[in-house]
């Protein structure tokens, strides 16, 4: 089957630092990919380049037939980026729910404002997604009244309401108290089971081991090793991967 | 070694310290209130018109024309509405200009940035009184004759707007970058992000400081009195004061009115601020 995500020769600098060094990879539909690696290796930057929250200087990103070539200018380029963002949903480490909106308002904001969906229809869709993350009862709560785990689940519902083809998760559980991590992982598991294509940066090795189809190990702006969870966790080939994993286990 | 039973336990100690603090605070408040009473008594004495000897020194106090005060108070009070109206209209105009100014200052478009910077620099670089004269005395030369109210609102609005751009800018910038990124990620355009995500949150931030500006504005409306076209508090006070050679009494009445209005609006303002500080999302 042909890939739903194609990243080719992606390069990104912050000032002098070369953060992404000619990254290329493909993702098959319904594939779940976990990206692991040391802090500062460029995992977030990569994910943020996929929906152009960061502008790479060179390379191409293609998601479900929408291709954006880095470094473009003008209206067409902006429109392509917009189309790319509609194909992807993103979940942030710090949730980033709209603070002045209730849970439901957060979820319907995209459909109503971006897609121009009638409010009534959007509310139906929004409630459907809140139910999916188990928070229909919290529809009228403001984020400040929700726990971190609940906020993150609403954030997932908000992304899902745009009906993306690919979900990008950037350490979705890193800001959570340990006892709240499970509820977010459970929602992500549900998405895996529904066949969502997922690109996840995570330190939750349990989740990666159990649900990832492929693990990419990032080091200093490059993928230096990849493979199935068994391969990568049990028989890492590269010295640096081994060091990282043994560091995690201790 | 000392017997530990000699020491009260820790919670008890905390309670004692808290009680001491509370008493200290109460004593301070009592002292402040007593001082207010003494101050008021001295003020009343100062304006009582009484003459007396104290330790061999003769004191004479100011005697006020109370008949004048009672007679003219309603006339001066008649300006309160106009003062508040002037302030409300001006603060609305100022807020709109401040928002535009802030957007200009934050804009990537060179003309927008330049225009905003020019506006702020020009207004801040010239006196408010001159700006008022400009609208009332300057413009008629070109056949543009404004009513006193219009000119006053334009001048005050334009002036405060320039100073308030900083407030608006801080409000807009207080909205975290995460909010914008989340909005970008669901495909919102810059305009939609401004309108739906940034400004609604920024407005909540700027309401208390705009309240402060409004209170300052209440008093600056008195500058409009000089034009002689708007019958607000100070203009009325001057008029009756001059006519009766009772300027002191007239100004005193005006001062009391300004003071009361300011205290009232300050009370509203601090409740608003407390409400905001509690992190309530809805107004
Ligand atoms: N906005 C930015 N400006 C400048 N440098 C940045 C910026 N964002 C990231 N960097 C740098 O780019 C490098 C990669 O950062 P990135 O956030 O992608 O790492 P990461 O792998 O996600 O790390 P972590 O596990 O800590 O989240 C780091 O050296 C970081 O300091
Ligand atoms: Mg990161």
mmCIF file of C-alpha atoms in Angstrom, chain A residues 26 62 180:
data_model
loop_
_atom_site.group_PDB
_atom_site.id
_atom_site.type_symbol
_atom_site.label_atom_id
_atom_site.label_comp_id
_atom_site.label_asym_id
_atom_site.label_seq_id
_atom_site.Cartn_x
_atom_site.Cartn_y
_atom_site.Cartn_z
ATOM 1 C CA UNK A 26 7.437 7.291 4.947
ATOM 2 C CA UNK A 62 3.445 15.129 1.824
ATOM 3 C CA UNK A 180 -3.284 10.609 34.929
#
